[in-house]
CSV table of C-alpha atoms in Angstrom, one decimal:
chain,number,residue,atom,x,y,z
A,44,UNK,CA,91.8,134.7,124.0
A,45,UNK,CA,90.3,133.8,120.7
A,46,UNK,CA,90.9,130.0,121.3
A,47,UNK,CA,89.5,130.2,124.8
A,48,UNK,CA,86.4,131.9,123.5
A,49,UNK,CA,86.0,129.4,120.8
A,50,UNK,CA,86.4,126.5,123.2
A,51,UNK,CA,83.8,128.1,125.5
A,52,UNK,CA,81.4,128.3,122.6
A,53,UNK,CA,82.0,124.6,121.9
A,54,UNK,CA,81.2,123.7,125.5
A,55,UNK,CA,78.1,125.9,125.6
A,56,UNK,CA,76.7,125.2,122.1
A,57,UNK,CA,74.2,122.5,121.2
A,58,UNK,CA,76.7,120.6,118.9
A,59,UNK,CA,78.6,118.3,121.2
A,60,UNK,CA,76.6,115.3,122.3
A,61,UNK,CA,77.9,112.9,125.0
A,62,UNK,CA,76.7,109.6,126.3
A,63,UNK,CA,78.2,107.1,128.7
A,64,UNK,CA,80.7,105.8,126.2
A,65,UNK,CA,80.3,108.2,123.2
A,66,UNK,CA,81.5,111.7,122.6
A,67,UNK,CA,80.1,113.5,119.6
A,68,UNK,CA,81.9,116.6,118.5
A,69,UNK,CA,80.9,116.6,114.8
A,70,UNK,CA,80.2,119.7,112.7
A,71,UNK,CA,81.4,122.3,115.3
A,72,UNK,CA,82.7,124.8,112.8
A,73,UNK,CA,85.6,125.8,115.1
A,74,UNK,CA,89.3,125.9,114.6
A,75,UNK,CA,91.4,122.7,115.0
A,76,UNK,CA,93.1,124.4,118.0
A,77,UNK,CA,89.7,125.0,119.7
A,78,UNK,CA,88.6,121.5,119.0
A,79,UNK,CA,91.8,120.0,120.5
A,80,UNK,CA,91.3,122.1,123.6
A,81,UNK,CA,87.7,120.9,123.9
A,82,UNK,CA,88.9,117.3,123.6
A,83,UNK,CA,91.3,117.8,126.5
A,84,UNK,CA,88.6,119.3,128.7
A,85,UNK,CA,86.1,116.5,127.9
A,86,UNK,CA,88.7,113.8,128.5
A,87,UNK,CA,89.6,115.3,131.9
A,88,UNK,CA,85.9,115.4,132.8
A,89,UNK,CA,85.5,111.7,132.0
A,90,UNK,CA,88.7,110.4,133.5
A,91,UNK,CA,88.2,107.7,136.1
A,92,UNK,CA,84.4,107.7,135.7
A,93,UNK,CA,83.3,106.8,132.2
A,94,UNK,CA,85.9,106.1,129.6
A,95,UNK,CA,85.1,107.2,126.0
A,96,UNK,CA,84.9,104.3,123.6
A,97,UNK,CA,83.4,106.1,120.6
A,98,UNK,CA,84.7,109.5,119.4
A,99,UNK,CA,83.0,111.3,116.6
A,100,UNK,CA,84.8,114.2,114.9
A,101,UNK,CA,83.5,114.3,111.3
A,102,UNK,CA,83.0,117.4,109.3
A,103,UNK,CA,85.3,119.7,111.2
A,104,UNK,CA,88.4,121.4,109.9
A,105,UNK,CA,91.0,119.0,111.1
A,106,UNK,CA,94.2,118.8,109.0
A,107,UNK,CA,95.9,116.4,111.5
A,108,UNK,CA,94.9,114.2,114.4
A,109,UNK,CA,94.9,115.9,117.8
A,110,UNK,CA,98.3,115.3,119.5
A,111,UNK,CA,96.8,114.1,122.8
A,112,UNK,CA,94.4,111.7,121.2
A,113,UNK,CA,96.0,108.5,122.7
A,114,UNK,CA,96.6,110.0,126.1
A,115,UNK,CA,93.1,111.5,126.4
A,116,UNK,CA,91.2,108.5,125.1
A,117,UNK,CA,93.2,105.3,125.9
A,118,UNK,CA,90.1,103.0,125.7
A,119,UNK,CA,88.9,104.3,122.3
A,120,UNK,CA,87.3,101.6,120.1
A,121,UNK,CA,85.8,103.8,117.4
A,122,UNK,CA,87.2,107.0,115.8
A,123,UNK,CA,85.3,108.9,113.1
A,124,UNK,CA,87.4,111.7,111.4
A,125,UNK,CA,85.5,111.6,108.1
A,126,UNK,CA,84.8,114.8,106.1
A,127,UNK,CA,87.8,116.7,107.3
A,128,UNK,CA,91.0,117.9,105.5
A,129,UNK,CA,93.3,115.3,106.7
A,130,UNK,CA,96.4,114.6,104.5
A,131,UNK,CA,97.9,112.1,106.9
A,132,UNK,CA,97.0,109.9,109.8
A,133,UNK,CA,100.0,110.7,112.0
A,134,UNK,CA,101.7,108.8,114.8
A,135,UNK,CA,98.9,109.8,117.2
A,136,UNK,CA,96.9,107.0,115.7
A,137,UNK,CA,99.4,104.4,116.9
A,138,UNK,CA,98.7,105.3,120.5
A,139,UNK,CA,95.1,104.0,120.2
A,140,UNK,CA,95.8,100.4,121.3
A,141,UNK,CA,92.2,99.4,121.6
A,142,UNK,CA,90.8,100.9,118.4
A,143,UNK,CA,88.6,98.5,116.4
A,144,UNK,CA,86.9,100.9,113.9
A,145,UNK,CA,88.5,103.8,112.0
A,146,UNK,CA,86.4,105.9,109.7
A,147,UNK,CA,88.5,108.4,107.7
A,148,UNK,CA,86.5,108.8,104.5
A,149,UNK,CA,86.3,111.9,102.4
A,150,UNK,CA,89.6,113.5,103.4
A,151,UNK,CA,92.8,114.2,101.4
A,152,UNK,CA,94.7,111.0,102.2
A,153,UNK,CA,96.7,109.3,99.6
A,154,UNK,CA,100.1,110.9,99.3
A,155,UNK,CA,103.4,109.7,100.8
A,156,UNK,CA,103.1,109.4,104.6
A,157,UNK,CA,99.4,109.2,104.6
A,158,UNK,CA,99.6,106.3,107.1
A,159,UNK,CA,101.9,106.4,110.1
A,160,UNK,CA,105.3,104.7,110.0
A,161,UNK,CA,105.4,101.6,112.1
A,162,UNK,CA,101.7,100.8,111.6
A,163,UNK,CA,102.4,97.2,110.7
A,164,UNK,CA,104.3,96.7,114.0
A,165,UNK,CA,101.9,98.6,116.2
A,166,UNK,CA,99.2,97.0,118.5
A,167,UNK,CA,96.6,98.7,116.3
A,168,UNK,CA,97.6,96.3,113.6
A,169,UNK,CA,96.2,93.5,115.7
A,170,UNK,CA,93.0,95.2,116.9
A,171,UNK,CA,91.6,97.2,114.0
A,172,UNK,CA,88.7,95.4,112.4
A,173,UNK,CA,87.0,98.1,110.2
A,174,UNK,CA,88.8,100.6,108.1
A,175,UNK,CA,87.1,103.1,105.8
A,176,UNK,CA,89.4,105.2,103.6
A,177,UNK,CA,86.8,105.8,100.9
A,178,UNK,CA,86.7,109.2,99.1
A,179,UNK,CA,90.4,109.9,99.4
A,180,UNK,CA,93.2,110.2,96.8
A,181,UNK,CA,95.0,106.8,97.0
A,182,UNK,CA,96.5,105.8,93.7
A,183,UNK,CA,97.8,102.5,95.1
A,184,UNK,CA,97.1,100.2,98.0
A,185,UNK,CA,99.3,101.2,101.0
A,186,UNK,CA,101.5,98.1,101.8
A,187,UNK,CA,100.8,98.6,105.5
A,188,UNK,CA,97.2,97.6,105.0
A,189,UNK,CA,98.2,94.2,103.9
A,190,UNK,CA,99.6,93.6,107.4
A,191,UNK,CA,96.4,94.4,109.3
A,192,UNK,CA,95.9,91.1,111.0
A,193,UNK,CA,92.4,91.6,112.4
A,194,UNK,CA,90.9,93.6,109.5
A,195,UNK,CA,87.4,92.4,108.5
A,196,UNK,CA,86.1,95.3,106.5
A,197,UNK,CA,88.2,97.4,104.2
A,198,UNK,CA,86.6,100.3,102.2
A,199,UNK,CA,88.7,102.0,99.5
A,200,UNK,CA,85.9,103.2,97.2
A,201,UNK,CA,86.1,106.5,95.5
A,202,UNK,CA,89.9,106.7,95.3
A,203,UNK,CA,92.2,106.7,92.2
A,204,UNK,CA,93.4,103.1,92.4
A,205,UNK,CA,94.6,101.8,89.0
A,206,UNK,CA,95.7,98.3,90.1
A,207,UNK,CA,95.5,96.0,93.1
A,208,UNK,CA,98.9,94.5,93.9
A,209,UNK,CA,99.2,90.7,93.8
A,210,UNK,CA,100.5,91.0,97.4
A,211,UNK,CA,96.9,91.3,98.5
A,212,UNK,CA,97.1,87.5,98.9
A,213,UNK,CA,98.9,88.3,102.1
A,214,UNK,CA,95.5,88.9,103.6
A,215,UNK,CA,94.9,85.2,103.1
A,216,UNK,CA,97.1,84.5,106.1
A,217,UNK,CA,94.9,86.6,108.3
A,218,UNK,CA,91.7,84.6,107.7
A,219,UNK,CA,89.8,87.8,108.6
A,220,UNK,CA,88.8,89.9,105.6
A,221,UNK,CA,85.0,89.6,104.9
A,222,UNK,CA,84.2,92.8,102.9
A,223,UNK,CA,86.3,94.6,100.4
A,224,UNK,CA,85.0,97.8,98.7
A,225,UNK,CA,86.8,99.0,95.6
A,226,UNK,CA,84.0,100.8,93.8
A,227,UNK,CA,84.5,104.0,91.9
A,228,UNK,CA,88.2,103.6,91.2
A,229,UNK,CA,90.1,103.2,87.9
A,230,UNK,CA,90.6,99.4,88.0
A,231,UNK,CA,90.6,97.5,84.7
A,232,UNK,CA,91.4,94.1,86.1
A,233,UNK,CA,92.0,92.3,89.4
A,234,UNK,CA,95.0,90.1,90.2
A,235,UNK,CA,94.4,86.4,90.3
A,236,UNK,CA,95.6,86.4,93.9
A,237,UNK,CA,92.3,87.9,95.1
A,238,UNK,CA,90.9,84.4,94.9
A,239,UNK,CA,93.1,83.6,97.9
A,240,UNK,CA,90.9,85.8,100.2
A,241,UNK,CA,89.1,82.6,101.3
A,242,UNK,CA,86.7,84.3,103.7
A,243,UNK,CA,85.7,87.2,101.5
A,244,UNK,CA,81.9,87.5,101.4
A,245,UNK,CA,81.4,90.9,99.7
A,246,UNK,CA,83.4,92.5,96.9
A,247,UNK,CA,82.2,95.9,95.5
A,248,UNK,CA,83.5,96.8,92.1
A,249,UNK,CA,80.9,99.1,90.6
A,250,UNK,CA,82.1,102.2,88.8
A,251,UNK,CA,85.4,100.8,87.6
A,252,UNK,CA,86.4,100.5,83.9
A,253,UNK,CA,86.7,96.8,84.2
A,254,UNK,CA,87.8,95.2,81.0
A,255,UNK,CA,85.1,93.9,78.6
A,256,UNK,CA,87.3,91.8,76.4
A,257,UNK,CA,90.3,89.7,76.7
A,258,UNK,CA,93.7,91.3,76.3
A,259,UNK,CA,95.7,90.2,73.3
A,260,UNK,CA,99.0,91.1,71.5
A,261,UNK,CA,100.6,92.4,74.7
A,262,UNK,CA,104.2,93.5,74.5
A,263,UNK,CA,106.5,90.6,75.3
A,264,UNK,CA,110.2,90.9,75.9
A,265,UNK,CA,112.0,87.6,75.3
A,266,UNK,CA,113.6,85.9,78.3
A,267,UNK,CA,117.3,86.3,79.0
A,268,UNK,CA,119.8,83.5,78.6
A,269,UNK,CA,119.8,83.2,82.4
A,270,UNK,CA,116.0,82.7,82.5
A,271,UNK,CA,116.1,80.2,79.6
A,272,UNK,CA,118.6,78.2,81.5
A,273,UNK,CA,116.6,78.4,84.7
A,274,UNK,CA,113.4,77.3,82.9
A,275,UNK,CA,115.2,74.3,81.4
A,276,UNK,CA,116.5,73.2,84.8
A,277,UNK,CA,113.1,73.5,86.4
A,278,UNK,CA,111.0,72.0,83.6
A,279,UNK,CA,113.3,69.0,83.1
A,280,UNK,CA,113.7,68.5,86.9
A,281,UNK,CA,117.5,68.7,86.7
A,282,UNK,CA,118.9,68.0,90.1
A,283,UNK,CA,121.3,70.4,91.7
A,284,UNK,CA,122.7,71.2,95.2
A,285,UNK,CA,124.2,74.3,96.7
A,286,UNK,CA,127.6,72.7,96.1
A,287,UNK,CA,126.9,72.6,92.3
A,288,UNK,CA,125.9,76.3,91.8
A,289,UNK,CA,126.8,79.7,93.3
A,290,UNK,CA,124.4,80.9,96.0
A,291,UNK,CA,122.9,83.7,93.8
A,292,UNK,CA,121.9,81.1,91.1
A,293,UNK,CA,120.3,78.8,93.7
A,294,UNK,CA,118.3,81.7,95.1
A,295,UNK,CA,117.3,82.7,91.5
A,296,UNK,CA,116.1,79.2,90.8
A,297,UNK,CA,114.0,79.2,94.0
A,298,UNK,CA,112.0,82.2,92.5
A,299,UNK,CA,110.5,80.2,89.7
A,300,UNK,CA,106.7,80.7,89.3
A,301,UNK,CA,104.5,78.0,87.7
A,302,UNK,CA,102.5,78.9,84.6
A,303,UNK,CA,98.8,78.8,85.7
A,304,UNK,CA,97.8,77.1,82.5
A,305,UNK,CA,97.2,73.4,83.5
A,306,UNK,CA,98.1,72.3,80.0
A,307,UNK,CA,101.5,73.9,80.0
A,308,UNK,CA,103.6,72.8,83.0
A,309,UNK,CA,106.1,75.5,82.3
A,310,UNK,CA,107.7,78.1,84.6
A,311,UNK,CA,108.8,81.7,84.4
A,312,UNK,CA,111.0,84.0,86.4
A,313,UNK,CA,111.0,87.7,85.3
A,314,UNK,CA,109.7,87.3,81.8
A,315,UNK,CA,106.0,86.5,81.4
A,316,UNK,CA,102.9,87.4,79.3
A,317,UNK,CA,99.9,89.0,81.0
A,318,UNK,CA,96.4,87.9,80.0
A,319,UNK,CA,93.0,88.5,81.4
A,320,UNK,CA,90.7,85.6,82.2
A,321,UNK,CA,87.1,86.0,83.3
A,322,UNK,CA,86.1,84.0,86.3
A,323,UNK,CA,82.5,83.4,87.2
A,324,UNK,CA,81.2,84.3,90.7
A,325,UNK,CA,78.0,82.9,92.0
A,326,UNK,CA,77.0,81.8,88.5
A,327,UNK,CA,76.0,85.4,87.6
A,328,UNK,CA,79.0,87.8,87.6
A,329,UNK,CA,82.1,87.5,85.5
A,330,UNK,CA,85.2,89.0,87.1
A,331,UNK,CA,88.4,89.8,85.1
A,332,UNK,CA,91.5,88.4,86.8
A,333,UNK,CA,95.1,88.8,85.7
A,334,UNK,CA,97.0,85.7,84.6
A,335,UNK,CA,100.7,85.5,84.0
A,336,UNK,CA,101.7,83.0,81.3
A,337,UNK,CA,105.2,81.7,80.6
A,338,UNK,CA,105.2,82.7,76.9
A,339,UNK,CA,102.9,83.9,74.0
A,340,UNK,CA,102.8,80.4,72.6
A,341,UNK,CA,101.3,79.1,75.9
A,342,UNK,CA,97.9,77.6,75.0
A,343,UNK,CA,95.9,79.5,77.6
A,344,UNK,CA,92.3,78.5,78.4
A,345,UNK,CA,91.4,82.2,78.5
A,346,UNK,CA,92.6,82.7,74.9
A,347,UNK,CA,90.4,79.9,73.6
A,348,UNK,CA,87.6,81.2,75.7
A,349,UNK,CA,87.7,84.6,74.0
A,350,UNK,CA,86.7,82.9,70.7
A,351,UNK,CA,84.0,80.7,72.0
A,352,UNK,CA,80.5,81.0,73.2
A,353,UNK,CA,79.5,82.1,76.6
A,354,UNK,CA,78.8,78.6,77.7
A,355,UNK,CA,82.2,77.5,76.6
A,356,UNK,CA,83.8,80.5,78.4
A,357,UNK,CA,82.0,79.5,81.5
A,358,UNK,CA,83.3,76.0,81.2
A,359,UNK,CA,86.8,77.2,80.9
A,360,UNK,CA,86.6,78.9,84.2
A,361,UNK,CA,84.7,76.1,85.9
A,362,UNK,CA,87.6,75.0,88.0
A,363,UNK,CA,88.1,78.4,89.6
A,364,UNK,CA,84.4,79.1,89.8
A,365,UNK,CA,83.8,75.9,91.8
A,366,UNK,CA,86.4,77.0,94.3
A,367,UNK,CA,85.4,80.7,94.4
A,368,UNK,CA,81.6,80.7,94.2
A,369,UNK,CA,81.0,79.4,97.7
A,370,UNK,CA,83.4,82.0,99.1
A,371,UNK,CA,81.9,85.1,97.5
A,372,UNK,CA,78.3,85.7,98.6
A,373,UNK,CA,77.9,89.2,97.1
A,374,UNK,CA,79.7,90.8,94.2
A,375,UNK,CA,78.6,94.3,93.4
A,376,UNK,CA,79.3,95.4,89.8
A,377,UNK,CA,76.6,97.9,89.3
C-alpha cells in the first residue's frame, strides 16, 4: 500500500516532466521501489507511440539501476543517474543497446564491480560516446573504459585517481576520444602514452598535485642476468631463430622496450628507471609525462633540462611539442 501510494504521488505531483522523447523524473524524493514502479507505468504509457530517448533520474535515492530499464526503454540514448547513491552500474546497463550518453556523476562508484561484467563485449561499448563518472570514488581507471570504441568524452574529475595507466594508449586505436577530464584527482604525473591520443582536443588537469620538479635519485634495482643477456642480444642485433632458443626465451626477447632517449639506443625488459619530462603543449602549458629509461646512466634529455634554463628545457621537448601541440587545443591546468 505504501509503495502504491508513493507511486500515485509521483504520478500526480509536479516533479515528473515528459516530452515526446524525454522523461524527467528527477528530485522526486520517493523510495527506489516507488520510482521503479513509476518507470514501468510511464514506459507502458509510451509503448508503441513515442519511445523515450532521454531519461533523467538525477537526485533521487537510487542505490542500483532499475531492473526493467532495458526492457522498458529499449531506444534510450541518454541516461542521467547523477546525484544518487549508486555503488555499481549493474547488468541492467548492458541492455541499453542504443545508449550514447551516460551521466553518473556524484555517486559512490569506484569499488570492485562498479562497472558491469562484460561491458567491453556489450553493444554499449560500440555506441556510448559520452561518459561522465566525475565525483565518485575511483582510485584507478577501470580497464573496461579503455575498450569503449566510440567514446568521445570521458569525465573522471573529482575522483581519487593516483595514476593513469600506460594502457590508456589503447584509446589511440579508437580514433574517437576528444575530451578527457581528470581535474581534482591525486595525479602527480601522466604517462607518456597519453600523447598517443591523437584526436584529443581538451585535457583538464586542474586541481592535481602535478610534479613541479624533475624526479631524481629514484630507487633502481639492477637487472637480472636474464635481462642483461636479453639486452645484449637486442642491442647488438644478434640473430636467433625459434630453433636456437626455447620458446619462453623467444617470447621474452619479443617483450623488449626501446629506451625513449634518442641518444641511447638501448632496450629494457622489466628493469627500468622512471623519470619525469615536461612536454610543452600549445607553447603555454608544461605537462609532466613519465619516461622509462634503460638505466640510471642513460643520458636523458629530461635530466639535462632540469639543470638548464626555461628556453633550453623547451628546446629539449621540442620534438614532442611539435607533434603534440596541434593535437591539443585546450589544456586546463588552473
